[in-house]
Amino acid sequence: MNMALDFHVVGDEIRDTAAPAGPIEKRWDEHRAHMNLVNPANRRKLSVIMVGTGLAGASAAATLGEAGYHVKAFCYQDSPRRAHSIAAQGGINAAKNYRNDGDSIYRLFYDTVKGGDFRARESNVYRLAQVSVNIIDQCVAQGVPFAREYGGLLDNRSFGGVQVSRTFYARGQTGQQLLIGAYQALERQIGLGTVEMNTRHEMLELIMVPDADGTERARGIIVRDMVTGDIETHLADAVVLATGGYGNVFFLSTNAMGSNVTATWRAHRKGAYFANPCYTQIHPTCIPVSGDYQSKLTLMSESLRNDGRIWVPKKAGDDRLPSDIPEDERDYYLERIYPAFGNLVPRDIASRAAKYQCDAGKGVGPGGLGVFLDFAEAIERLGRPAVEAKYGNLFDMYARITGEDPYTQPMRIYPAVHYTMGGLWVDYDLQSNLTGLFVAGEANFSDHGANRLGASALMQGLADGYFVLPYTLANYLSHAPYEKVPEDHPRVVEAQQAVEERVQKLLSINGTRTVDSFHKELGQIMWDYCGMERTEEGLIKAIQMIRDLKAEFWSNVKVTGEAEEFNQTLERANRVGDFFELGELMCIDALNRRESCGGHFRGESQTEDGEALRHDDEFAYVAAWEFADSQPILHKEPLEYEYVEMKARSYK
Amino acid sequence: MKITVRVWRQKNAESKGEMVTYGLEDVSEHMSFLEMLDVLNEQLTLAGDEPVAFDSDCREGICGTCGVVINGIPHGPEVTTTCQLHMRTFHDGDVIDIEPWRAGAFPVVKDLVVDRGAFDRIIQAGGYITAPTGSAPEANNIAVPKEDADHAFEAATCIGCGACVAACPNGSAMLFTAAKITHLGLLPQGQPERDSRVLGMVEQMDFEGFGGCTNIGECTAACPKGIPLDVISHLYRDMRNALTKA
Amino acid sequence: MTRLPAQRSTVALKFLMAVTGLIMVGYLLLHMYGNLKVFAGQEALDDYSHHLRTLGQPYLPFGGALWIIRVLLLASIIGHAYAAVMLWRRNRKAAGFVGGKRYHSPRGSRGIQRSYASFTLRWGGVVILLFVIYHLLHLTGNQIHPGGASDSPYERLVNGFEIWWVVLSYTIALLAVGLHLWHGVWSALTTLGANHSGTRVGSRLTPLSWIVAGVITIGFLIPPWAILLGIVD
Ligand SMILES: Cc1cc2nc3c(=O)[nH]c(=O)nc-3n(C[C@H](O)[C@H](O)[C@H](O)COP(=O)(O)OP(=O)(O)OC[C@H]3O[C@@H](n4cnc5c(N)ncnc54)[C@H](O)[C@@H]3O)c2cc1C
Ligand code: HEM
Ligand code: HEM
Ligand code: SF4
Ligand code: F3S
Ligand code: FES
């Protein structure tokens, strides 16, 4: 019996009609060659709304501004330089083959498709690998201080378990340096007046307006000025969402406190399809939760697994100090189960393995939610100075957060939600199913399939922003300007009222529970039932729990303060309100996908020895969800592979 | 532990603020400083009071959003960001003063939140390399000596938090501005705009109402990223060159 | 606020401050050297004083070189004081005081050059200015003449410094000068771009500035105390 069907209905199949055909290496070039251009003199008259100025948004806004379009950009932080992209540590991939180790565009393409467990589109991923090369050139020209070798040329490292060294990095702060590069290009345009930047402005609604010929187009947004509380309307010829991922539905994640789904969710409610919402990436090496006051989780670079050994006590409930546990009473479970890859198995596998150990009562630290990551052997083998040189800053960070010294006692790590592969559905041109609404960066679902490889999110964000959107958006704008939308257009007024009512509603409930208490409870439900392992029973239970919690939220939340002021509680309440709906859809999507693939592991779909089992015959599709009040509508976009063969991933 | 905090409360930019005292009963030493404020805010909300407004986002010490003055020291007694400061630095019974950055160019928005838009405008005035998308040459065409690259990187780690301004007795933004000038000035790509960059950024810095630098070095001491003081000398050198050429 | 060109920026004012400051430091070193001639006896010092006035003759009239130095010094002090006042006014506003103070907490000081000296720069400067006026009236113009007037600079000196409060006033002034230069020399060199040290512990300029400050203070203080204690008479 398929219980999932009680929760949704199946709609028409969809296709990516923008996707070009032909040999994969030529697709993007051919496609670009046939795009319409906009006369430079006309660009000034064309306006674009850019919501989000992280890597994807800032790079796109800067490039469009440079090209002469009038760009209005928005972010919720006090400066575009603070977008969550800044936190990325590891690096950015590019198929430069500077190491002469056999890398190529094709190999990067192949690794990404395989890493995504064959749930991504070939054409998109190929284009990504192609433009990766230009990204590095662009960033270096902007002054991004990538690591260099003594000869002065760029350094590379291998990352995320691939066999080539294609990752460019700037110590442990690659995301920061890339974002600052894009931010500076953006600030330059702001200074020149081509981009109008609105910081501390949060998008709360999308405005769709029909043309004279009846075509519905994305024409504007409603934002709240977070300082004054004013609700403002902004109109343009096209709207781009580059608002990042939604990992914060779990409350605890490695995402920034303000990361949210509101912008994309509001668009979803206006008709944009939300694709693969259940694909979340859980990173194995995070610092464990220390108490119920915990507000977020901190990622420790994956590189620690190169030298650290992961273990738990063999006996459940063993609470001796790690130093008191003799070698033969320790279980180096990754090395035992995956002898070939050992501690270096991919993220999803390492995470799940840690969960199983903790579920079996062998977890260490507070609440038994942690496993040891031990450097004792590495320190003995390499000497402390060598370990310090390689990992010193990470050890310091660990020591600062936990108050423990990782040189003398093993670190404790636990998996944490890190990245969301799902997002708004877009076609090859990054346009959603809503005409004129484009989506870039982590906010779209496009390139990573069911699992993202390390160092490829930064690549995708910048590819979208610097090299894809500027073309595809121009192509769209070549038919613009569209009819001017008057400020009192019924659609505008309606959207504005909806926002105002929602704000008033939140402020008027005046219940007894805080916003955070709801968010934490929602996060716990998501983590327990829609986290590392999902089962039909658990998901169904979760859906009901989320619905109940949501109902309680809307009748019992306490939001202090007023609408017309700087009000952080109100901001959070509004975001949490959307997280409930997203959480429910994630569970429904997970329930529907009765296979295990990438970051999505269904307990019912595993091999005999507990590995993920895909069902390509049934589920080789993108699940694009259309919003509906009771049962969301599932549109399947079949995935076809012409260039790579679908295989089972194996790391044994 | 038991902690008493005295927090600057100010409704908005126009109103006058004051220090208000609150008690916290159960503070764990493992909490981060901001988590302690989260707990305070939960407490205040349930009591029907306004929670304390403060800024934070990444809580990993990298975005530069957070930042308050703790016992008179920006980001508190340790060399790190406020979000990475943990309560184990304090002791049972401590009284902790929490105030916003104070600087003429950083008006208070509410409570502990200030407006640091001036920093963005300083960057607009020259803190970039003009490299239109698509025009870039092959990345490895220009080698950059590792030493310069490392030094540039060090200066580029500034997170734009503003602690330097809050610490400087003159409310000067020299460390922030100089860090950017040093970062870009050390790279070959940054040479063509080197003069116009320093002239533009310094003009803007003054225009925003930041103070002049008297080489006190309090900024470096408060900087969570340890931006070294010699970046300021670098700025002076660039400025000297630019002015003598003009 | 209007946007001023870079030539009139805080950084340009700092250049003015540093250059004028160093000119004055240079003068003080010379001046100190001259003063120490007091140990060589009346003749040597009076000769020296006379020599100052005949310097450059016959190309310059009597006292010409001295007047050039005086003009340069005057320009320096005016420039220096002008810049000091401009920056001072601006910095107070920039620091964002509320109700007379900036932070409620007593500040923990951790800065590299944050020291008593760097904070007494301004008041120290004022003390120096007042001293210079007093000093000019005393030893150059001879309008005030504690201990008795004389045409011989040597005698003016000795007469004056036999009185304890005159020595005390010079001592206070010189401590102010010392403190001023303790930070000032370091600061001026940094301003002129000479600081290449990125470390938190300061730089090689730090000992240099201490030495200059120390030499000037002590060098100047030796003659008055020597006179007071009767070593020179
Ligand atoms: C700790 C960590 C480490 C990582 N390390 C790596 C790595 O090493 N390599 C790698 O490739 N990837 C890494 N990633 C992933 C990568 O950083 C992100 O996927 C990527 O940076 C997302 O960029 P973005 O531009 O799409 O979104 P973001 O950078 O998240 O930007 C979102 C923007 O949208 C704005 N916004 C959001 N909502 C609204 C709204 N409602 N209204 C207005 N504005 C809004 C925000 O203000 C912000 O400007 C890491 C992620 C994390 C969390
Ligand atoms: C013990 C310390 C000092 C002694 C004994 C001393 C002595 C003298 C004497 C004798 C003269 C007159 C020289 C002449 O007219 O031929 C003089 C001039 C002067 N002194 Fe000093 N001085 C001392 C300290 C200082 C200090 C600390 C300063 C400045 C900060 C200073 C600045 C000057 C100036 C500006 C003149 C005038 C030069 C001119 O225009 O002729 N002196 N000093
Ligand atoms: C008229 C009296 C004086 C006043 C009011 C004064 C004031 C100041 C002030 C406020 C500063 C710090 C300025 C800043 O860094 O922004 C300063 C710096 C300095 N002063 Fe003075 N001063 C005076 C006289 C002197 C004298 C007589 C000397 C030399 C002997 C001197 C040498 C210096 C030097 C070298 C600096 C460092 C310049 C820099 O920071 O770049 N000053 N002074
Ligand atoms: S220089 Fe340091 S203190 Fe100043 S903004 Fe940058 S990181 Fe913050
Ligand atoms: S503390 Fe201020 S005075 Fe200069 S050296 Fe730092 S900006
Ligand atoms: S919140 Fe990002 S640096 Fe503290």
mmCIF file of C-alpha atoms in Angstrom, chain B residues 6 8 19 69-74 76-79 97 99-105 125 154 165-172 174 199-218 220-223 225-230 232-237 239-240 243 246, chain C residues 1-15 17-18 86-88 90-99 101-115 117-119 121-122 183-203 205:
data_model
loop_
_atom_site.group_PDB
_atom_site.id
_atom_site.type_symbol
_atom_site.label_atom_id
_atom_site.label_comp_id
_atom_site.label_asym_id
_atom_site.label_seq_id
_atom_site.Cartn_x
_atom_site.Cartn_y
_atom_site.Cartn_z
ATOM 1 C CA ARG B 6 23.574 45.370 32.806
ATOM 2 C CA TRP B 8 22.074 49.143 27.263
ATOM 3 C CA MET B 19 21.602 50.653 31.356
ATOM 4 C CA VAL B 69 31.023 45.939 24.113
ATOM 5 C CA ILE B 70 31.432 43.677 27.125
ATOM 6 C CA ASN B 71 32.790 45.254 30.277
ATOM 7 C CA GLY B 72 34.169 48.081 28.226
ATOM 8 C CA ILE B 73 35.919 45.892 25.685
ATOM 9 C CA PRO B 74 34.579 45.297 22.184
ATOM 10 C CA GLY B 76 34.772 41.063 25.434
ATOM 11 C CA PRO B 77 37.867 39.971 27.259
ATOM 12 C CA GLU B 78 39.096 37.399 24.746
ATOM 13 C CA VAL B 79 40.418 37.987 21.284
ATOM 14 C CA ASP B 97 28.093 45.313 31.310
ATOM 15 C CA GLU B 99 26.771 48.028 25.478
ATOM 16 C CA PRO B 100 26.573 48.705 21.761
ATOM 17 C CA TRP B 101 29.505 49.874 19.636
ATOM 18 C CA ARG B 102 29.837 53.573 20.283
ATOM 19 C CA ALA B 103 30.916 55.778 17.425
ATOM 20 C CA GLY B 104 29.476 58.821 15.784
ATOM 21 C CA ALA B 105 29.472 57.013 12.452
ATOM 22 C CA ALA B 125 34.571 54.533 -2.602
ATOM 23 C CA GLU B 154 45.893 38.114 6.314
ATOM 24 C CA VAL B 165 36.036 51.600 15.639
ATOM 25 C CA ALA B 166 34.378 50.798 18.934
ATOM 26 C CA ALA B 167 37.765 50.308 20.572
ATOM 27 C CA CYS B 168 39.568 53.280 19.098
ATOM 28 C CA PRO B 169 39.493 56.240 21.450
ATOM 29 C CA ASN B 170 39.063 58.429 18.374
ATOM 30 C CA GLY B 171 36.306 56.373 16.764
ATOM 31 C CA SER B 172 38.608 55.916 13.803
ATOM 32 C CA MET B 174 41.612 53.279 10.020
ATOM 33 C CA LEU B 199 42.208 58.700 -1.965
ATOM 34 C CA GLY B 200 38.602 57.664 -2.378
ATOM 35 C CA MET B 201 38.421 55.500 0.691
ATOM 36 C CA VAL B 202 40.074 58.028 2.965
ATOM 37 C CA GLU B 203 37.803 60.786 1.755
ATOM 38 C CA GLN B 204 34.791 58.616 2.398
ATOM 39 C CA MET B 205 36.058 57.556 5.790
ATOM 40 C CA ASP B 206 36.268 61.191 6.838
ATOM 41 C CA PHE B 207 32.972 62.009 5.239
ATOM 42 C CA GLU B 208 31.259 59.328 7.293
ATOM 43 C CA GLY B 209 32.450 61.046 10.431
ATOM 44 C CA PHE B 210 35.050 58.600 11.667
ATOM 45 C CA GLY B 211 37.871 60.079 13.705
ATOM 46 C CA GLY B 212 41.505 60.397 12.738
ATOM 47 C CA CYS B 213 44.001 57.810 13.818
ATOM 48 C CA THR B 214 46.565 58.691 16.473
ATOM 49 C CA ASN B 215 48.309 55.325 16.174
ATOM 50 C CA ILE B 216 47.072 54.069 19.495
ATOM 51 C CA GLY B 217 46.681 50.444 18.487
ATOM 52 C CA GLU B 218 43.643 49.731 20.587
ATOM 53 C CA THR B 220 44.357 45.790 16.712
ATOM 54 C CA ALA B 221 44.053 44.633 20.268
ATOM 55 C CA ALA B 222 40.271 44.377 19.947
ATOM 56 C CA CYS B 223 40.217 42.970 16.434
ATOM 57 C CA LYS B 225 40.877 38.600 13.391
ATOM 58 C CA GLY B 226 44.116 40.093 14.622
ATOM 59 C CA ILE B 227 44.460 42.482 11.709
ATOM 60 C CA PRO B 228 47.976 43.780 12.300
ATOM 61 C CA LEU B 229 48.752 47.410 12.895
ATOM 62 C CA ASP B 230 51.194 47.666 10.022
ATOM 63 C CA ILE B 232 47.787 51.345 8.852
ATOM 64 C CA SER B 233 51.342 52.197 7.915
ATOM 65 C CA HIS B 234 50.598 50.643 4.544
ATOM 66 C CA LEU B 235 47.685 53.016 4.130
ATOM 67 C CA TYR B 236 49.864 55.974 5.071
ATOM 68 C CA ARG B 237 52.455 54.951 2.503
ATOM 69 C CA MET B 239 48.367 57.903 0.721
ATOM 70 C CA ARG B 240 51.745 59.604 0.722
ATOM 71 C CA LEU B 243 49.231 62.721 -2.665
ATOM 72 C CA ALA B 246 48.647 64.346 -7.539
ATOM 73 C CA MET C 1 28.961 67.437 6.219
ATOM 74 C CA THR C 2 30.730 68.205 2.997
ATOM 75 C CA ARG C 3 33.079 65.783 1.393
ATOM 76 C CA LEU C 4 36.590 67.114 1.627
ATOM 77 C CA PRO C 5 39.314 66.252 -0.854
ATOM 78 C CA ALA C 6 42.018 63.850 0.299
ATOM 79 C CA GLN C 7 44.472 66.738 0.589
ATOM 80 C CA ARG C 8 42.464 67.966 3.525
ATOM 81 C CA SER C 9 41.690 64.628 5.071
ATOM 82 C CA THR C 10 42.519 63.399 8.530
ATOM 83 C CA VAL C 11 45.341 61.442 7.012
ATOM 84 C CA ALA C 12 46.810 64.540 5.373
ATOM 85 C CA LEU C 13 46.516 66.393 8.678
ATOM 86 C CA LYS C 14 48.413 63.574 10.265
ATOM 87 C CA PHE C 15 51.199 64.009 7.758
ATOM 88 C CA MET C 17 51.434 66.741 12.346
ATOM 89 C CA ALA C 18 54.172 64.187 11.873
ATOM 90 C CA MET C 86 41.262 70.010 14.036
ATOM 91 C CA LEU C 87 41.749 66.321 14.768
ATOM 92 C CA TRP C 88 40.917 66.652 18.399
ATOM 93 C CA ARG C 90 36.724 65.719 15.150
ATOM 94 C CA ASN C 91 37.764 62.720 17.197
ATOM 95 C CA ARG C 92 35.660 63.637 20.180
ATOM 96 C CA LYS C 93 32.586 63.599 17.997
ATOM 97 C CA ALA C 94 33.620 60.430 16.240
ATOM 98 C CA ALA C 95 33.976 58.523 19.463
ATOM 99 C CA GLY C 96 30.246 58.876 20.089
ATOM 100 C CA PHE C 97 30.063 59.872 23.707
ATOM 101 C CA VAL C 98 26.761 59.581 25.514
ATOM 102 C CA GLY C 99 26.295 61.863 28.456
ATOM 103 C CA LYS C 101 31.332 59.096 28.695
ATOM 104 C CA ARG C 102 31.614 56.471 26.094
ATOM 105 C CA TYR C 103 31.282 53.174 27.912
ATOM 106 C CA HIS C 104 29.923 52.566 31.335
ATOM 107 C CA SER C 105 32.570 50.052 32.130
ATOM 108 C CA PRO C 106 36.018 51.109 33.104
ATOM 109 C CA ARG C 107 37.952 50.182 30.036
ATOM 110 C CA GLY C 108 40.484 47.455 29.984
ATOM 111 C CA SER C 109 43.409 48.773 27.979
ATOM 112 C CA ARG C 110 45.288 46.413 25.769
ATOM 113 C CA GLY C 111 46.540 48.556 22.919
ATOM 114 C CA ILE C 112 50.040 48.552 21.584
ATOM 115 C CA GLN C 113 50.687 52.246 22.010
ATOM 116 C CA ARG C 114 47.857 52.845 24.366
ATOM 117 C CA SER C 115 49.719 54.254 27.267
ATOM 118 C CA ALA C 117 51.694 59.007 26.859
ATOM 119 C CA SER C 118 49.301 58.577 24.001
ATOM 120 C CA PHE C 119 46.510 60.010 26.077
ATOM 121 C CA LEU C 121 49.467 63.965 23.860
ATOM 122 C CA ARG C 122 46.888 66.654 23.742
ATOM 123 C CA HIS C 183 54.426 58.125 21.710
ATOM 124 C CA GLY C 184 55.017 60.976 19.285
ATOM 125 C CA VAL C 185 58.194 59.770 17.617
ATOM 126 C CA TRP C 186 56.773 56.292 17.119
ATOM 127 C CA SER C 187 53.559 57.738 15.872
ATOM 128 C CA ALA C 188 55.203 60.169 13.492
ATOM 129 C CA LEU C 189 57.344 57.481 11.920
ATOM 130 C CA THR C 190 54.346 55.216 11.602
ATOM 131 C CA THR C 191 52.381 58.004 10.045
ATOM 132 C CA LEU C 192 55.129 58.509 7.547
ATOM 133 C CA GLY C 193 54.866 54.838 6.669
ATOM 134 C CA ALA C 194 57.918 53.473 8.406
ATOM 135 C CA ASN C 195 56.186 50.856 10.524
ATOM 136 C CA HIS C 196 56.428 47.440 8.944
ATOM 137 C CA SER C 197 55.718 45.441 12.003
ATOM 138 C CA GLY C 198 52.569 43.440 11.948
ATOM 139 C CA THR C 199 52.870 41.874 15.322
ATOM 140 C CA ARG C 200 50.900 42.745 18.335
ATOM 141 C CA VAL C 201 53.997 43.498 20.356
ATOM 142 C CA GLY C 202 54.781 46.683 18.463
ATOM 143 C CA SER C 203 57.873 47.229 16.414
ATOM 144 C CA LEU C 205 60.160 51.873 16.237
#
